[in-house]
Short mmCIF file of C-alpha atoms and ligand atoms in Angstrom, two decimals:
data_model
loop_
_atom_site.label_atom_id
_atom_site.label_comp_id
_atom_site.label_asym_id
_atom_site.label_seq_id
_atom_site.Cartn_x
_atom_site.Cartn_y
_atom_site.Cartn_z
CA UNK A 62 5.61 10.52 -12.71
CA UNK A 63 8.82 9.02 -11.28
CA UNK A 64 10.46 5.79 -12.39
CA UNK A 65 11.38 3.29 -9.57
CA UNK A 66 15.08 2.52 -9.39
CA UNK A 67 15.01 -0.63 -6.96
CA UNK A 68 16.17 -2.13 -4.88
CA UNK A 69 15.86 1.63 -3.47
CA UNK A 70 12.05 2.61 -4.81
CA UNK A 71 9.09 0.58 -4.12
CA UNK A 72 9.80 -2.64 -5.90
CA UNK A 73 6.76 -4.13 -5.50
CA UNK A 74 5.60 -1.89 -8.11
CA UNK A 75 7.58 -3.83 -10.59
CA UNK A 76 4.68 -6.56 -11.67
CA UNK A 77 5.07 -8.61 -14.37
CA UNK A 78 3.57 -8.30 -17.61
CA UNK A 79 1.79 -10.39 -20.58
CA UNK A 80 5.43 -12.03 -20.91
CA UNK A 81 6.09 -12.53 -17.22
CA UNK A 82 8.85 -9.94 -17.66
CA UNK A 83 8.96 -7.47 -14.80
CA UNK A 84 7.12 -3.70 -16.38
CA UNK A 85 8.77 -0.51 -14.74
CA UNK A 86 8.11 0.57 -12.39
CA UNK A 87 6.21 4.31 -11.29
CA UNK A 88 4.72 6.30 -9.07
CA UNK A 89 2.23 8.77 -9.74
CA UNK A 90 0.75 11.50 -7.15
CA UNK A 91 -2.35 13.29 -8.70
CA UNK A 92 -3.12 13.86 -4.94
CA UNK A 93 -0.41 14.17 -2.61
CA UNK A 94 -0.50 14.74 1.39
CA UNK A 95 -1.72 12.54 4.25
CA UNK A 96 -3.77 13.67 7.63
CA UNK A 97 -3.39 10.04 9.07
CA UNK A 98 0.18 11.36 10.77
CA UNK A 99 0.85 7.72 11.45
CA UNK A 100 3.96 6.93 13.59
CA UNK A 101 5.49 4.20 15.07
CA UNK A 102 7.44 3.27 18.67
CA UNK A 103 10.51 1.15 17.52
CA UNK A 104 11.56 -1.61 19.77
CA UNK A 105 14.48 0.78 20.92
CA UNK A 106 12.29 3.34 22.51
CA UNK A 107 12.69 5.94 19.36
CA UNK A 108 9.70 7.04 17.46
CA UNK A 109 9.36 6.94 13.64
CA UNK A 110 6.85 9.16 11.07
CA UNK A 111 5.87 8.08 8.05
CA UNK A 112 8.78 8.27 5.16
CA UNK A 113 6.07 10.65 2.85
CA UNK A 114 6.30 13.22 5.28
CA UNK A 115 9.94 13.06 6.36
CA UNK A 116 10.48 13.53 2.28
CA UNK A 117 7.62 15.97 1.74
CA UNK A 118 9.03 18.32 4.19
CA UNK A 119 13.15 18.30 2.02
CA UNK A 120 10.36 19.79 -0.83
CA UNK A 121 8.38 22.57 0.97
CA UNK A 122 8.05 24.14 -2.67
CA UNK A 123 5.55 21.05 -3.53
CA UNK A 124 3.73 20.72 0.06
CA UNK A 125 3.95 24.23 1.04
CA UNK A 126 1.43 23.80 3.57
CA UNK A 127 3.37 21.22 5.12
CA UNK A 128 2.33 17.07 4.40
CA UNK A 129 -0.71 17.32 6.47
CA UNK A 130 -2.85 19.12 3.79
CA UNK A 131 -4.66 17.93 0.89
CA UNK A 132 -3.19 19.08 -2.48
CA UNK A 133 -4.84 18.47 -5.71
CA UNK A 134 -2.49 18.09 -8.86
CA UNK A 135 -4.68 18.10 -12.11
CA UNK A 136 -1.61 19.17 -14.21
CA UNK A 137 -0.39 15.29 -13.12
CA UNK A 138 -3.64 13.54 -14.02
CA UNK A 139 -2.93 13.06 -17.96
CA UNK A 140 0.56 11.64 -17.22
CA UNK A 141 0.41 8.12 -17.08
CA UNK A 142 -1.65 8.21 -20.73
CA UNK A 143 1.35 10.01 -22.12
CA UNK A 144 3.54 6.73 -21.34
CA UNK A 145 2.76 4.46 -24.00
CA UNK A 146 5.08 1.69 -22.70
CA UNK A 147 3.41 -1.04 -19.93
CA UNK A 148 4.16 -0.19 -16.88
CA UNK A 149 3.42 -0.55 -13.12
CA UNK A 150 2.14 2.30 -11.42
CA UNK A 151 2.26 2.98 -7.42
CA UNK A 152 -0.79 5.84 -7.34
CA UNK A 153 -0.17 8.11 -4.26
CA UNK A 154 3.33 7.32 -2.71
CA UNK A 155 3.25 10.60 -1.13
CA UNK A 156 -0.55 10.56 -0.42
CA UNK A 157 -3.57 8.28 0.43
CA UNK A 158 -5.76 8.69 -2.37
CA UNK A 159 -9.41 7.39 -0.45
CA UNK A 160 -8.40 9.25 2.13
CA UNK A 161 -11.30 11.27 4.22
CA UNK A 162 -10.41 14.65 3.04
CA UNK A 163 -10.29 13.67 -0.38
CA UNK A 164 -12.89 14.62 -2.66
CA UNK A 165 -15.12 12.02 -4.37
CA UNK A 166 -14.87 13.94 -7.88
CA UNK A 167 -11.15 13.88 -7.35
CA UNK A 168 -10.85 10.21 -6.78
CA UNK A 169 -13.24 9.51 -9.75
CA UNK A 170 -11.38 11.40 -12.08
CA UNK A 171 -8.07 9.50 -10.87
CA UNK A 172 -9.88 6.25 -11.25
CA UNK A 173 -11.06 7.14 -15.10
CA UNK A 174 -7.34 8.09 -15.97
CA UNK A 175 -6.63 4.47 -14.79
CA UNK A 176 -9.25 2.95 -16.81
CA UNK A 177 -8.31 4.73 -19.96
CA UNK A 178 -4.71 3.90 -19.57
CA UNK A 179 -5.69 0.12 -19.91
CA UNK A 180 -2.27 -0.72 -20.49
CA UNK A 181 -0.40 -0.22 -17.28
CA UNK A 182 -1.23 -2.00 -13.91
CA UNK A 183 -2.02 0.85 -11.61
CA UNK A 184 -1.60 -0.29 -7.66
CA UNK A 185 -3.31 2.09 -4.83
CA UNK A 186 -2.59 1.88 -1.34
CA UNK A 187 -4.92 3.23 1.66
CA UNK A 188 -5.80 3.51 5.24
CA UNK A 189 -8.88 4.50 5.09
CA UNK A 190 -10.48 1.07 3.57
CA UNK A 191 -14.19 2.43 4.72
CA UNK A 192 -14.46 4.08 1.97
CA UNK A 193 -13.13 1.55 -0.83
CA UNK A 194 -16.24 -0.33 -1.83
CA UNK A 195 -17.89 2.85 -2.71
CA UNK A 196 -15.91 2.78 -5.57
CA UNK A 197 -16.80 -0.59 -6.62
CA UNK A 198 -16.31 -2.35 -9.11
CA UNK A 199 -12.71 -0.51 -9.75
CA UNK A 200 -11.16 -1.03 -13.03
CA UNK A 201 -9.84 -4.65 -14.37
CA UNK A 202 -6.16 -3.18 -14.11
CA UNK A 203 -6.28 -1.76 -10.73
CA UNK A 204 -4.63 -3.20 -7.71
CA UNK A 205 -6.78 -2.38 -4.60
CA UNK A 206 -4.64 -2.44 -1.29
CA UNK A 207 -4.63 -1.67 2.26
CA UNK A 208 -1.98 -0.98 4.56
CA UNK A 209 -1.69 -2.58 8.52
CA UNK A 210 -3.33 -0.32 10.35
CA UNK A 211 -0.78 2.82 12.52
CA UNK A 212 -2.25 5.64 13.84
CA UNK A 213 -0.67 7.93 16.27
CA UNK A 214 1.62 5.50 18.13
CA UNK A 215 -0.99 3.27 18.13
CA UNK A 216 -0.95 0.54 20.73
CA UNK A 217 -1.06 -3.30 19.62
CA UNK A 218 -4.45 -4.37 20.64
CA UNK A 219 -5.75 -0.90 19.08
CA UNK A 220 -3.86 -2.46 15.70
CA UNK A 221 -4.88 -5.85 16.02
CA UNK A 222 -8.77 -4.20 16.15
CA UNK A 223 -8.34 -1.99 13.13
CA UNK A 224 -7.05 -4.66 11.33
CA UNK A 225 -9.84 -6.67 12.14
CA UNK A 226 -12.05 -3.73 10.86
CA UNK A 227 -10.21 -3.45 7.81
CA UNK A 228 -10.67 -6.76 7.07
CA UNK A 229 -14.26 -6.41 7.03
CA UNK A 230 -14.41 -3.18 4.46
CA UNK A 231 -11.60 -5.49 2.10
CA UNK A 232 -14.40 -8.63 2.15
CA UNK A 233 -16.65 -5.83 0.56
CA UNK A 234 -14.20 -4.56 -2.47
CA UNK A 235 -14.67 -5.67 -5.74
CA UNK A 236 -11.02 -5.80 -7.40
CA UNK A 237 -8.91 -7.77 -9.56
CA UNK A 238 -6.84 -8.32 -7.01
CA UNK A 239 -6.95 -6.74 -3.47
CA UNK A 240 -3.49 -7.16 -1.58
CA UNK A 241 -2.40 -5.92 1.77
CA UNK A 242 0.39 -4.58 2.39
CA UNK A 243 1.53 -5.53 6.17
CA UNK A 244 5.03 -3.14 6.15
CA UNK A 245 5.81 -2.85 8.74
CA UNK A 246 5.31 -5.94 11.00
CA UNK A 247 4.68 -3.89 14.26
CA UNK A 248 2.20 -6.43 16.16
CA UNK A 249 1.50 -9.95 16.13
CA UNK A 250 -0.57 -10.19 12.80
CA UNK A 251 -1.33 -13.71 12.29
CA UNK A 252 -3.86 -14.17 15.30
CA UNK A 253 -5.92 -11.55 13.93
CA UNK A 254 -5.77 -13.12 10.31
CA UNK A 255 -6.39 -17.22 12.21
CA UNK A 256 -9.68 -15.52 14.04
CA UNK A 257 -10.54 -14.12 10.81
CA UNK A 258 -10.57 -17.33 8.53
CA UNK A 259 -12.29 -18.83 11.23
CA UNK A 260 -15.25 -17.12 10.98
CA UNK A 261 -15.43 -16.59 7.30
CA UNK A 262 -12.87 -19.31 5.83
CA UNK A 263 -11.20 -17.07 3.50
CA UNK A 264 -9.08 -14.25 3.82
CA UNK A 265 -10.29 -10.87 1.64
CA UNK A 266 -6.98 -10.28 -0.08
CA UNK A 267 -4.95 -11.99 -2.79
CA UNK A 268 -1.13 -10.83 -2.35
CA UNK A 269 0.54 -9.59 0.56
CA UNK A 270 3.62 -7.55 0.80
CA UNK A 271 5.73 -7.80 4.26
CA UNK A 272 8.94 -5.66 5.65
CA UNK A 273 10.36 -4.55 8.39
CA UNK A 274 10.37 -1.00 10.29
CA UNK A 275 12.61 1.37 10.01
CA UNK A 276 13.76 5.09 11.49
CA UNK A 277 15.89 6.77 9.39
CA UNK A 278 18.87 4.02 8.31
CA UNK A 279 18.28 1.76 11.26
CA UNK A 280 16.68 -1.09 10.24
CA UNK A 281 14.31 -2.99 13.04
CA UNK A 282 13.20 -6.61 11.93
CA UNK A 283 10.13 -7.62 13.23
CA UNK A 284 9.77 -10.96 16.10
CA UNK A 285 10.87 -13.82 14.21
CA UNK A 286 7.53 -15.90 15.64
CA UNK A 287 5.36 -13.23 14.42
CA UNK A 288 6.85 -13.71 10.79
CA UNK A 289 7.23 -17.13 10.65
CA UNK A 290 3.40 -17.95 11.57
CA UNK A 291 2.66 -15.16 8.80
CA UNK A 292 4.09 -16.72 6.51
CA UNK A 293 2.92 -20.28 7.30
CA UNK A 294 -0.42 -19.01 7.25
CA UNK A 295 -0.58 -16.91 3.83
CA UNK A 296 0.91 -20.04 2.63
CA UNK A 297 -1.79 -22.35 3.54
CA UNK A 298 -4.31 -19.97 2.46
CA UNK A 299 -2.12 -19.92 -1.11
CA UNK A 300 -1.55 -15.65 -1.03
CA UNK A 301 1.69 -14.81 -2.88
CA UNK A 302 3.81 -12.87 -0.69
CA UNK A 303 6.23 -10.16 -1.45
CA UNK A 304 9.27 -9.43 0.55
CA UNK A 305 10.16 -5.43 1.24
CA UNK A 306 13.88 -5.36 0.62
CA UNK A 307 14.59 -4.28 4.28
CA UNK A 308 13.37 -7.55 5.73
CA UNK A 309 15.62 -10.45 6.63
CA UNK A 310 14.35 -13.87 6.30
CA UNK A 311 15.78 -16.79 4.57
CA UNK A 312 13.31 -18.08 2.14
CA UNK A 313 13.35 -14.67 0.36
CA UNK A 314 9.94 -14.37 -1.57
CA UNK A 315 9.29 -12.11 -4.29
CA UNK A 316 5.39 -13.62 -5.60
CA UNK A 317 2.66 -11.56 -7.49
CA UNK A 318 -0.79 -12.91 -7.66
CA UNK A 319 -1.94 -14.40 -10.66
CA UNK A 320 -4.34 -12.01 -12.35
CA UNK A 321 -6.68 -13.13 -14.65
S1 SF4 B 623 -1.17 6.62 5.65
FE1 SF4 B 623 0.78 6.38 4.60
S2 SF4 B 623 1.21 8.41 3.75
FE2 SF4 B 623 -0.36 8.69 5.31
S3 SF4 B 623 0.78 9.22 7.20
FE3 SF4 B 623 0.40 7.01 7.19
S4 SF4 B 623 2.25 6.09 6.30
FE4 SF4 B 623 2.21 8.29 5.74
#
């Protein structure tokens, strides 16, 4: 496992324990490559891939058939019981764990690691949220999340539908707490999210984590409107939000849900 070092690892990872003191923070890859190949336009006309891959492919010794492959690593599965200390634990920063490809034995022997190491909060992350509920009801210290939809250069109205989509599969995922994690802000989100709690008056998630997009070290913040009706909205719906440390934006938040 690695240990975060914010403000340059995944902070978000850093959740607070029994004393409201922020754990460590970890990431742990039992599974590691992704075949979603997601990339992004940025608003200067340059195209982005995912930050996995761009790292996966410094350490070809480790993904040696490249980051589009699936790689099991059962010599990683025992790790997180071998730290005794509380931590938070990002499972699958270089991987989506429910992805397709992945087998179902694999996932359920990464989810019983997480139940038996009761102490630390494990968070997952996916794109693939059709296939979360299968695994219901996941463990009490398990944070179930999904990211924003990004395919292949995806267009905006073919995000704003996934999302839509993935909405529906989160409504069906029994969790602790389900968050979404909406990094980056590459379409108008909010509509989507208003339609949503239209129809069913409550939105399927409990925290939300936003930043911005980025391609290399440039840094592209996402429309100002788009943000600040975000925002508004998650706070009249009462979802904690967590700021990315590459977004700009005044009224910096840093919230975790409450868990019970
Ligand atoms: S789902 Fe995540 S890990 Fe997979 S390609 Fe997309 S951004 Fe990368």
């Amino acid at each position: 496992m690695n240990r975060q070092n914010p403000p340059k690892g995944i902070e978000w990872t850093r959740v607070p324990g029994d004393d409201g003191e922020l754990l460590p923070g970890y990431t742990w890859n039992p599974t590691g490559g992704c075949m979603h190949g997601c990339t992004w336009r940025m608003p200067d006309g340059s195209i982005t891939e995912c930050y996995a891959k761009t790292i996966a492919e410094r350490f070809t010794r480790a993904y040696s058939q490249g980051f589009e492959h699936h790689y099991w690593r059962p010599h990683n599965l025992n790790a997180p019981l071998k730290l005794k200390e509380a931590a938070g634990i990002f499972v699958g920063s270089m991987a989506d764990l429910f992805g397709h490809w992945v087998p179902e034995e694999q996932i359920c022997q990464v989810l019983d690691v997480m139940t038996e190491a009761h102490w630390h909060t494990f968070q997952t992350l996916s794109k693939f949220p059709i296939r979360l509920p299968a695994f219901n009801p996941f463990p009490k210290n398990v944070w179930v999340g999904v990211s924003l939809p990004a395919g292949h250069l995806m267009s905006q109205t073919g995000g704003a539908r996934a999302l839509k989509a993935y909405l529906r599969h989160m409504k069906d995922i029994k969790a602790n707490v389900r968050f979404m994690s909406i990094e980056p802000l590459w379409f108008d989100v909010a509509p989507v999210f208003e339609e949503w709690l239209l129809e069913e008056g409550k939105l399927p998630f409990e925290w939300a984590i936003i930043g911005a997009a980025s391609n290399g070290s440039r840094v592209f913040q996402p429309d100002e409107g788009w943000t600040g009706q975000l925002i508004d909205l998650l706070d009249a719906q009462d979802v904690p939000v967590f700021f990315k440390g590459n977004l700009e934006w005044d009224d910096w938040r840093e919230a975790f849900p409450q868990v019970a």
